[in-house]
Amino acid sequence: MSNTTAEIISIGDEMTSGARLDTNTQWLSQRLGELGIEVPFHTTVGDTLQHNTDVFRIAAERADIVISTGGLGPTRDDLTREAIAEALSVPLEMHAESLEHIQNMFRRRGREMPERNNCQAMFPRGATPIHNPQGTAPGIDVMFDRSSGSRSRIFALPGVPAEMKTMFEQTVSPALLDRGDRRQHIAHHVMKFFGTGESDMEHRLGDMISRDRQPRVGITVSAATISLRIVATGDSPEICQSLIDQTREEILEKAGEFYFGDGETFEQHHAVIRHLNQASQRLLLVELGRAAPLGDWFAAVSDEPGFTADVPAFVGGISLADLTDLQQWVGLPDDASAESCLTALQQRLKADWVLLVEEYPSIHQTSEHPLPGGEVTFTVAAPDRTFPSQTLHLTAHPSILHARVAKAGLFWLRKCFPTL
Amino acid sequence: MSNTTAEIISIGDEMTSGARLDTNTQWLSQRLGELGIEVPFHTTVGDTLQHNTDVFRIAAERADIVISTGGLGPTRDDLTREAIAEALSVPLEMHAESLEHIQNMFRRRGREMPERNNCQAMFPRGATPIHNPQGTAPGIDVMFDRSSGSRSRIFALPGVPAEMKTMFEQTVSPALLDRGDRRQHIAHHVMKFFGTGESDMEHRLGDMISRDRQPRVGITVSAATISLRIVATGDSPEICQSLIDQTREEILEKAGEFYFGDGETFEQHHAVIRHLNQASQRLLLVELGRAAPLGDWFAAVSDEPGFTADVPAFVGGISLADLTDLQQWVGLPDDASAESCLTALQQRLKADWVLLVEEYPSIHQTSEHPLPGGEVTFTVAAPDRTFPSQTLHLTAHPSILHARVAKAGLFWLRKCFPTL
C-alpha cells in the first residue's frame, strides 16, 4: 500500500475556537502510519456547511483516503452528512437499517427516540453505513470521484473518541487492509522500558526501527518511560501474532535489561505491585521534598483489575518536607539515620519493604543549569534488614522532573527485588 | 474587526505522523478569538514543499489572516520561507539585520554560526521580519495578493511554543490590533472558581458572556475548576485595566461565593497555603482510598515563589487504604472514631488543621451508573477541637474523578477557615 496517502478532517467550532484540544487526529495519524499510509495533511473546520463541503472536496482531491471525525450528531450544528452529499453532488437518503439501530439504542435506554435523531439515518446516495456499536451515530463510507478520473475513499466517524476508535478498528482498519482477493489482518503489541534514553534505545535496536521493516517497531517516550509498539500485518491473526512474538524476542535480546512489562498503560508501579503480590509482601513509601507522586500512583494501582490482593501490597505512603520531619514523625532524635527511621516504620507498620525518596527537587529553576533537578538518594529497607541505596543526579523538564525521579526510585526498588 | 477570519497552519512531519500533539494551534485559536477574529480553519501539513505552497495559497485565499507555526529552522526540512515565496511567486532575499541578529545569538552562546543558518535570514521579497528575542529563527510578516484582488496577511512563526507565544504577543497581536491611526492595546485577567458547574456559572453571568461584550468574558473548565478569562481592548493599558477591574467586580457580585483566586495557574491549594501562611498555621492531610493527589499538590506548592514560609504550612500527607489502616497507623483500637485518630495526629505532629478524605472511590466502573464515583466524607480537625464534616456523592469521568474529589475536599476545608 506504499504511496497511499490520507487526510484527516476534524470537525467542530469547539476545535477551531481552541475551546477543545483535538486528540482524535493524532491517534488516527498513528494508526494510519502503522498501516503504511502516509498522512500529509490534517484539516480542522468549524460548523459551517460551505466550509465543510470545500474541505471535503479539497481533501478528496489531494488524498486517497479521507477520514473525518465529528459532525454526525443529531443537532443542526452537525453538518457532516450534508457536507459530504454536497461535495459528492448527490442527495441524502434514509437508510432503514440504521434508523432501526438508532431506535433500538433509545429503546434499550428506556427512552423515546426524538424526531431530530431521524437525520442520523440519512446517508449520501451510494454510501455504506459504518456500524457504531456504542452510540447512535453511524459512520459513512463512500467513494468520491475526483476531477482527474481517479477515486478517493471517504470515511466519516463520530467525534466521541471511544466510538471513533472502536469504529476505526472494527471497520475502517480492515477495509484499508483489504487487498481485494485476500483480507489482511493487523495486530499490535506494546512493550515498556525504563532506565535508558531514546537515542540509546534507537542505537540498540538498529535496523529494527526502519520504516520498511515488517513488523514495524515504533518508539515513543513519555516522562522517561519508553514504549515500543510492534505492528504486524499478515494473512491471518495467527501469522500476525507469530511475527509479533518473534520481534518481541529480538527486542528482549537487545534491550531486555530495561524492559518491565507489556501493554499501553502498564507502568513500573504495576510491575512492583505484581511482584509484591506474588511474594505476598508489602511496601511502604516515604517521599520527601517537593512532590509525592508515588503515593497517588500506588493508591490507584492496587485497585486495578488484575492487581488486587487479599492483603493489599501497598501499605501506604508518607509525604514530608525533609529528613528532620521524618525523624520527628517516627519519634527519633535528630541525629537518627534515615535507615533507623525506615526500620522503625517497617516494624511499626508491618511493611516488608520501604522505599525512601530523599528528596524530590524543586522544579523552580535556581541554578545556571537550563533544566531543574538535583541529587536524589533512593534508600530501600529490605526484608533482610539491608538498606541498599543509590544516589543519582537527575534533571528534566519541569513538567516531567518529579515523575522521572519517582520512576528512577521504582527502577532502584525493582533492582533490589531478589527475583529481578 | 468583526468578520475578520484567520487560518492557522501547523507545519511538520512530527505533527502529521502523530508523533507529536500540536498545542500551538489551540493556543493561537484562543488568542485570536479574544481579539474578535474568527478562526474557521486549521491546517496541518508535513515537510513537503509543494504541499506547503498549496496549503499557504488555499489559506490565504479563504482567510484574511494566516498564521503558521514551524518550518523556520536551519535544516533542509524547514521549508516555510521557500513555500511562502513560492505561494507569492517572489524570490527569497537576504535580510542583513536578521543575519546580524542570528550571528549575535551564536556569539553570545560562544559558538560560531554554521553556514546553514544563513538561510534563516532569507525572506520572501516584500516581507517584514518578525523579531525573535529568544531564538535564531525570525518570523515572517507578508501580504498576499488574492486572485479576487483583495489581500490576506501571512505571519509565519517558529514552532517552539515559548518563542511562538512571545512573538505573537510582542508583534502579531499589536499588528492585528492596529487600526491605522490609533494603536489598540489588549489586557487579560483570569479568575478561578470551584464549587459549581459550567451551566450554573453561565446562568449567573447571563449577558456577560455574550460574544459582543467588551471586555469579553470566556469560560473554560478543567477538572471541575472554572476559569473566567477577561479580555479587554482599548486605547491605552490604563483603559484596559480599568475595564478589567470593573468586569471583575461585576463577576464577583454574581459568583463571588465560588471565587478562590486569580491567575491561570492559581488553584485552591494555593489559596489554602496562602491562608495558612497568613495565619501561621499548619495543615496535615490524610487521604484514604484509591488515590492521594493532595499530598503531591501540597508538597509542590509550598515550594513555589510567593508561597514559601519560614515554617512551611504543609506538615505532610499520609496515604492509606481505609480507616482501619489509619487506626492501626496511629495505634488506636479498631472501634476508635475518625475524629480521635485525627486528634492524635494533630497533637503528635503539631498540626493546626487536619483534612481527612474518606475515601477516594475507584475509577474502575462497577455499578450501573455510567460514571464512576461514590460517597466521600471530608472531615476537618480544626484548631478549636471541632470536627466539621461533609458527605457528598461525587461522580465524574475517570480521568478527573480523583482530582474532583480532592478539590471538593479543599472547598470544604476552605469553608471551615474562619476568615472565609
PDB file of N, CA and C in Angstrom, chain B residues 268-335:
ATOM      1  N   GLN B 268      -6.922  25.927  44.134  1.00  0.00           N
ATOM      2  CA  GLN B 268      -7.394  26.023  45.516  1.00  0.00           C
ATOM      3  C   GLN B 268      -6.294  25.737  46.536  1.00  0.00           C
ATOM      4  N   HIS B 269      -5.350  24.834  46.199  1.00  0.00           N
ATOM      5  CA  HIS B 269      -4.306  24.555  47.189  1.00  0.00           C
ATOM      6  C   HIS B 269      -3.403  25.774  47.383  1.00  0.00           C
ATOM      7  N   HIS B 270      -3.278  26.615  46.345  1.00  0.00           N
ATOM      8  CA  HIS B 270      -2.559  27.875  46.548  1.00  0.00           C
ATOM      9  C   HIS B 270      -3.314  28.768  47.536  1.00  0.00           C
ATOM     10  N   ALA B 271      -4.648  28.819  47.382  1.00  0.00           N
ATOM     11  CA  ALA B 271      -5.461  29.641  48.290  1.00  0.00           C
ATOM     12  C   ALA B 271      -5.342  29.126  49.720  1.00  0.00           C
ATOM     13  N   VAL B 272      -5.314  27.783  49.885  1.00  0.00           N
ATOM     14  CA  VAL B 272      -5.192  27.198  51.221  1.00  0.00           C
ATOM     15  C   VAL B 272      -3.840  27.554  51.836  1.00  0.00           C
ATOM     16  N   ILE B 273      -2.768  27.363  51.084  1.00  0.00           N
ATOM     17  CA  ILE B 273      -1.425  27.656  51.611  1.00  0.00           C
ATOM     18  C   ILE B 273      -1.302  29.145  51.945  1.00  0.00           C
ATOM     19  N   ARG B 274      -1.840  30.005  51.096  1.00  0.00           N
ATOM     20  CA  ARG B 274      -1.764  31.451  51.355  1.00  0.00           C
ATOM     21  C   ARG B 274      -2.472  31.788  52.665  1.00  0.00           C
ATOM     22  N   HIS B 275      -3.661  31.193  52.858  1.00  0.00           N
ATOM     23  CA  HIS B 275      -4.412  31.433  54.097  1.00  0.00           C
ATOM     24  C   HIS B 275      -3.617  30.959  55.311  1.00  0.00           C
ATOM     25  N   LEU B 276      -3.064  29.738  55.218  1.00  0.00           N
ATOM     26  CA  LEU B 276      -2.333  29.167  56.360  1.00  0.00           C
ATOM     27  C   LEU B 276      -1.079  29.975  56.657  1.00  0.00           C
ATOM     28  N   ASN B 277      -0.376  30.409  55.622  1.00  0.00           N
ATOM     29  CA  ASN B 277       0.822  31.227  55.840  1.00  0.00           C
ATOM     30  C   ASN B 277       0.465  32.503  56.594  1.00  0.00           C
ATOM     31  N   GLN B 278      -0.643  33.141  56.225  1.00  0.00           N
ATOM     32  CA  GLN B 278      -1.055  34.381  56.891  1.00  0.00           C
ATOM     33  C   GLN B 278      -1.419  34.132  58.349  1.00  0.00           C
ATOM     34  N   ALA B 279      -2.027  32.967  58.611  1.00  0.00           N
ATOM     35  CA  ALA B 279      -2.454  32.651  59.968  1.00  0.00           C
ATOM     36  C   ALA B 279      -1.356  31.951  60.762  1.00  0.00           C
ATOM     37  N   SER B 280      -0.186  31.709  60.131  1.00  0.00           N
ATOM     38  CA  SER B 280       0.903  30.930  60.747  1.00  0.00           C
ATOM     39  C   SER B 280       0.365  29.607  61.291  1.00  0.00           C
ATOM     40  N   GLN B 281      -0.417  28.918  60.476  1.00  0.00           N
ATOM     41  CA  GLN B 281      -0.958  27.626  60.884  1.00  0.00           C
ATOM     42  C   GLN B 281      -0.462  26.539  59.936  1.00  0.00           C
ATOM     43  N   ARG B 282      -0.591  25.280  60.398  1.00  0.00           N
ATOM     44  CA  ARG B 282      -0.057  24.164  59.637  1.00  0.00           C
ATOM     45  C   ARG B 282      -1.130  23.097  59.389  1.00  0.00           C
ATOM     46  N   LEU B 283      -1.020  22.466  58.227  1.00  0.00           N
ATOM     47  CA  LEU B 283      -2.036  21.501  57.767  1.00  0.00           C
ATOM     48  C   LEU B 283      -1.426  20.127  57.543  1.00  0.00           C
ATOM     49  N   LEU B 284      -2.139  19.099  58.013  1.00  0.00           N
ATOM     50  CA  LEU B 284      -1.790  17.705  57.719  1.00  0.00           C
ATOM     51  C   LEU B 284      -2.912  17.106  56.877  1.00  0.00           C
ATOM     52  N   LEU B 285      -2.546  16.267  55.902  1.00  0.00           N
ATOM     53  CA  LEU B 285      -3.533  15.649  55.023  1.00  0.00           C
ATOM     54  C   LEU B 285      -3.563  14.148  55.238  1.00  0.00           C
ATOM     55  N   VAL B 286      -4.765  13.575  55.312  1.00  0.00           N
ATOM     56  CA  VAL B 286      -4.899  12.121  55.363  1.00  0.00           C
ATOM     57  C   VAL B 286      -5.816  11.707  54.224  1.00  0.00           C
ATOM     58  N   GLU B 287      -5.273  10.961  53.281  1.00  0.00           N
ATOM     59  CA  GLU B 287      -6.047  10.555  52.106  1.00  0.00           C
ATOM     60  C   GLU B 287      -6.239   9.039  52.124  1.00  0.00           C
ATOM     61  N   LEU B 288      -7.495   8.635  52.210  1.00  0.00           N
ATOM     62  CA  LEU B 288      -7.809   7.203  52.218  1.00  0.00           C
ATOM     63  C   LEU B 288      -8.389   6.797  50.872  1.00  0.00           C
ATOM     64  N   GLY B 289      -8.165   5.551  50.494  1.00  0.00           N
ATOM     65  CA  GLY B 289      -8.793   5.024  49.287  1.00  0.00           C
ATOM     66  C   GLY B 289      -7.847   4.931  48.121  1.00  0.00           C
ATOM     67  N   ARG B 290      -8.407   5.138  46.947  1.00  0.00           N
ATOM     68  CA  ARG B 290      -7.753   4.756  45.710  1.00  0.00           C
ATOM     69  C   ARG B 290      -7.010   5.875  45.009  1.00  0.00           C
ATOM     70  N   ALA B 291      -6.544   6.858  45.772  1.00  0.00           N
ATOM     71  CA  ALA B 291      -5.784   7.959  45.188  1.00  0.00           C
ATOM     72  C   ALA B 291      -5.199   8.783  46.322  1.00  0.00           C
ATOM     73  N   ALA B 292      -4.267   9.665  46.027  1.00  0.00           N
ATOM     74  CA  ALA B 292      -3.693  10.572  47.019  1.00  0.00           C
ATOM     75  C   ALA B 292      -3.091  11.790  46.328  1.00  0.00           C
ATOM     76  N   PRO B 293      -3.891  12.493  45.527  1.00  0.00           N
ATOM     77  CA  PRO B 293      -3.308  13.611  44.780  1.00  0.00           C
ATOM     78  C   PRO B 293      -2.909  14.794  45.653  1.00  0.00           C
ATOM     79  N   LEU B 294      -3.611  14.992  46.801  1.00  0.00           N
ATOM     80  CA  LEU B 294      -3.357  16.199  47.587  1.00  0.00           C
ATOM     81  C   LEU B 294      -1.931  16.246  48.128  1.00  0.00           C
ATOM     82  N   GLY B 295      -1.397  15.093  48.535  1.00  0.00           N
ATOM     83  CA  GLY B 295      -0.023  15.064  49.043  1.00  0.00           C
ATOM     84  C   GLY B 295       0.946  15.626  48.026  1.00  0.00           C
ATOM     85  N   ASP B 296       0.776  15.226  46.794  1.00  0.00           N
ATOM     86  CA  ASP B 296       1.646  15.696  45.710  1.00  0.00           C
ATOM     87  C   ASP B 296       1.448  17.194  45.450  1.00  0.00           C
ATOM     88  N   TRP B 297       0.193  17.620  45.379  1.00  0.00           N
ATOM     89  CA  TRP B 297      -0.087  19.037  45.105  1.00  0.00           C
ATOM     90  C   TRP B 297       0.525  19.942  46.185  1.00  0.00           C
ATOM     91  N   PHE B 298       0.326  19.550  47.462  1.00  0.00           N
ATOM     92  CA  PHE B 298       0.780  20.417  48.553  1.00  0.00           C
ATOM     93  C   PHE B 298       2.298  20.380  48.713  1.00  0.00           C
ATOM     94  N   ALA B 299       2.905  19.217  48.479  1.00  0.00           N
ATOM     95  CA  ALA B 299       4.369  19.162  48.527  1.00  0.00           C
ATOM     96  C   ALA B 299       4.948  20.146  47.514  1.00  0.00           C
ATOM     97  N   ALA B 300       4.327  20.229  46.347  1.00  0.00           N
ATOM     98  CA  ALA B 300       4.839  21.092  45.283  1.00  0.00           C
ATOM     99  C   ALA B 300       4.573  22.566  45.564  1.00  0.00           C
ATOM    100  N   VAL B 301       3.376  22.897  46.076  1.00  0.00           N
ATOM    101  CA  VAL B 301       3.010  24.313  46.155  1.00  0.00           C
ATOM    102  C   VAL B 301       3.828  25.057  47.201  1.00  0.00           C
ATOM    103  N   SER B 302       4.197  24.379  48.291  1.00  0.00           N
ATOM    104  CA  SER B 302       4.902  25.101  49.345  1.00  0.00           C
ATOM    105  C   SER B 302       6.324  25.467  48.917  1.00  0.00           C
ATOM    106  N   ASP B 303       6.670  25.117  47.698  1.00  0.00           N
ATOM    107  CA  ASP B 303       7.975  25.433  47.133  1.00  0.00           C
ATOM    108  C   ASP B 303       7.884  26.561  46.101  1.00  0.00           C
ATOM    109  N   GLU B 304       6.670  26.925  45.712  1.00  0.00           N
ATOM    110  CA  GLU B 304       6.527  27.907  44.637  1.00  0.00           C
ATOM    111  C   GLU B 304       6.828  29.312  45.130  1.00  0.00           C
ATOM    112  N   PRO B 305       7.448  30.111  44.278  1.00  0.00           N
ATOM    113  CA  PRO B 305       7.721  31.503  44.650  1.00  0.00           C
ATOM    114  C   PRO B 305       6.424  32.180  45.089  1.00  0.00           C
ATOM    115  N   GLY B 306       6.454  32.838  46.245  1.00  0.00           N
ATOM    116  CA  GLY B 306       5.265  33.514  46.755  1.00  0.00           C
ATOM    117  C   GLY B 306       4.461  32.661  47.722  1.00  0.00           C
ATOM    118  N   PHE B 307       4.807  31.390  47.868  1.00  0.00           N
ATOM    119  CA  PHE B 307       4.044  30.513  48.758  1.00  0.00           C
ATOM    120  C   PHE B 307       4.903  29.859  49.833  1.00  0.00           C
ATOM    121  N   THR B 308       6.183  30.212  49.877  1.00  0.00           N
ATOM    122  CA  THR B 308       7.074  29.647  50.886  1.00  0.00           C
ATOM    123  C   THR B 308       6.849  30.358  52.220  1.00  0.00           C
ATOM    124  N   ALA B 309       7.296  29.743  53.301  1.00  0.00           N
ATOM    125  CA  ALA B 309       7.193  30.339  54.633  1.00  0.00           C
ATOM    126  C   ALA B 309       8.323  29.777  55.479  1.00  0.00           C
ATOM    127  N   ASP B 310       8.692  30.486  56.554  1.00  0.00           N
ATOM    128  CA  ASP B 310       9.782  30.013  57.420  1.00  0.00           C
ATOM    129  C   ASP B 310       9.420  28.653  57.997  1.00  0.00           C
ATOM    130  N   VAL B 311       8.211  28.563  58.550  1.00  0.00           N
ATOM    131  CA  VAL B 311       7.690  27.256  58.963  1.00  0.00           C
ATOM    132  C   VAL B 311       6.665  26.853  57.903  1.00  0.00           C
ATOM    133  N   PRO B 312       7.011  25.877  57.054  1.00  0.00           N
ATOM    134  CA  PRO B 312       6.099  25.548  55.946  1.00  0.00           C
ATOM    135  C   PRO B 312       4.714  25.169  56.454  1.00  0.00           C
ATOM    136  N   ALA B 313       3.684  25.658  55.780  1.00  0.00           N
ATOM    137  CA  ALA B 313       2.306  25.426  56.207  1.00  0.00           C
ATOM    138  C   ALA B 313       1.877  23.965  56.007  1.00  0.00           C
ATOM    139  N   PHE B 314       2.596  23.256  55.150  1.00  0.00           N
ATOM    140  CA  PHE B 314       2.230  21.860  54.882  1.00  0.00           C
ATOM    141  C   PHE B 314       3.073  20.926  55.745  1.00  0.00           C
ATOM    142  N   VAL B 315       2.433  20.298  56.748  1.00  0.00           N
ATOM    143  CA  VAL B 315       3.144  19.358  57.624  1.00  0.00           C
ATOM    144  C   VAL B 315       3.531  18.123  56.833  1.00  0.00           C
ATOM    145  N   GLY B 316       2.564  17.574  56.091  1.00  0.00           N
ATOM    146  CA  GLY B 316       2.824  16.363  55.338  1.00  0.00           C
ATOM    147  C   GLY B 316       1.524  15.657  55.016  1.00  0.00           C
ATOM    148  N   GLY B 317       1.637  14.536  54.341  1.00  0.00           N
ATOM    149  CA  GLY B 317       0.456  13.802  53.947  1.00  0.00           C
ATOM    150  C   GLY B 317       0.618  12.325  54.218  1.00  0.00           C
ATOM    151  N   ILE B 318      -0.497  11.654  54.528  1.00  0.00           N
ATOM    152  CA  ILE B 318      -0.499  10.199  54.685  1.00  0.00           C
ATOM    153  C   ILE B 318      -1.510   9.632  53.700  1.00  0.00           C
ATOM    154  N   SER B 319      -1.090   8.596  53.009  1.00  0.00           N
ATOM    155  CA  SER B 319      -1.992   7.917  52.086  1.00  0.00           C
ATOM    156  C   SER B 319      -2.164   6.483  52.556  1.00  0.00           C
ATOM    157  N   LEU B 320      -3.417   6.081  52.827  1.00  0.00           N
ATOM    158  CA  LEU B 320      -3.697   4.734  53.327  1.00  0.00           C
ATOM    159  C   LEU B 320      -4.947   4.191  52.651  1.00  0.00           C
ATOM    160  N   ALA B 321      -5.158   2.877  52.787  1.00  0.00           N
ATOM    161  CA  ALA B 321      -6.300   2.260  52.100  1.00  0.00           C
ATOM    162  C   ALA B 321      -7.634   2.646  52.736  1.00  0.00           C
ATOM    163  N   ASP B 322      -7.730   2.575  54.060  1.00  0.00           N
ATOM    164  CA  ASP B 322      -9.030   2.815  54.698  1.00  0.00           C
ATOM    165  C   ASP B 322      -8.865   3.185  56.171  1.00  0.00           C
ATOM    166  N   LEU B 323     -10.012   3.373  56.856  1.00  0.00           N
ATOM    167  CA  LEU B 323      -9.994   3.834  58.243  1.00  0.00           C
ATOM    168  C   LEU B 323      -9.311   2.831  59.165  1.00  0.00           C
ATOM    169  N   THR B 324      -9.499   1.543  58.890  1.00  0.00           N
ATOM    170  CA  THR B 324      -8.854   0.505  59.704  1.00  0.00           C
ATOM    171  C   THR B 324      -7.339   0.687  59.682  1.00  0.00           C
ATOM    172  N   ASP B 325      -6.801   0.936  58.494  1.00  0.00           N
ATOM    173  CA  ASP B 325      -5.360   1.170  58.383  1.00  0.00           C
ATOM    174  C   ASP B 325      -4.937   2.419  59.156  1.00  0.00           C
ATOM    175  N   LEU B 326      -5.823   3.435  59.142  1.00  0.00           N
ATOM    176  CA  LEU B 326      -5.491   4.673  59.857  1.00  0.00           C
ATOM    177  C   LEU B 326      -5.450   4.425  61.360  1.00  0.00           C
ATOM    178  N   GLN B 327      -6.413   3.628  61.864  1.00  0.00           N
ATOM    179  CA  GLN B 327      -6.438   3.296  63.297  1.00  0.00           C
ATOM    180  C   GLN B 327      -5.153   2.576  63.689  1.00  0.00           C
ATOM    181  N   GLN B 328      -4.760   1.586  62.878  1.00  0.00           N
ATOM    182  CA  GLN B 328      -3.509   0.862  63.137  1.00  0.00           C
ATOM    183  C   GLN B 328      -2.317   1.805  63.112  1.00  0.00           C
ATOM    184  N   TRP B 329      -2.321   2.687  62.111  1.00  0.00           N
ATOM    185  CA  TRP B 329      -1.205   3.623  61.896  1.00  0.00           C
ATOM    186  C   TRP B 329      -0.972   4.488  63.136  1.00  0.00           C
ATOM    187  N   VAL B 330      -2.098   5.039  63.720  1.00  0.00           N
ATOM    188  CA  VAL B 330      -1.932   5.898  64.895  1.00  0.00           C
ATOM    189  C   VAL B 330      -1.925   5.092  66.189  1.00  0.00           C
ATOM    190  N   GLY B 331      -2.128   3.754  66.095  1.00  0.00           N
ATOM    191  CA  GLY B 331      -2.046   2.901  67.273  1.00  0.00           C
ATOM    192  C   GLY B 331      -3.295   2.952  68.136  1.00  0.00           C
ATOM    193  N   LEU B 332      -4.471   3.159  67.506  1.00  0.00           N
ATOM    194  CA  LEU B 332      -5.735   3.171  68.251  1.00  0.00           C
ATOM    195  C   LEU B 332      -6.535   1.913  67.908  1.00  0.00           C
ATOM    196  N   PRO B 333      -7.428   1.484  68.827  1.00  0.00           N
ATOM    197  CA  PRO B 333      -8.207   0.258  68.575  1.00  0.00           C
ATOM    198  C   PRO B 333      -9.169   0.431  67.397  1.00  0.00           C
ATOM    199  N   ASP B 334      -9.694  -0.695  66.884  1.00  0.00           N
ATOM    200  CA  ASP B 334     -10.463  -0.612  65.641  1.00  0.00           C
ATOM    201  C   ASP B 334     -11.889  -0.117  65.837  1.00  0.00           C
ATOM    202  N   ASP B 335     -12.239   0.295  67.085  1.00  0.00           N
ATOM    203  CA  ASP B 335     -13.512   0.996  67.230  1.00  0.00           C
ATOM    204  C   ASP B 335     -13.295   2.496  67.452  1.00  0.00           C
TER     205      ASP B 335
END
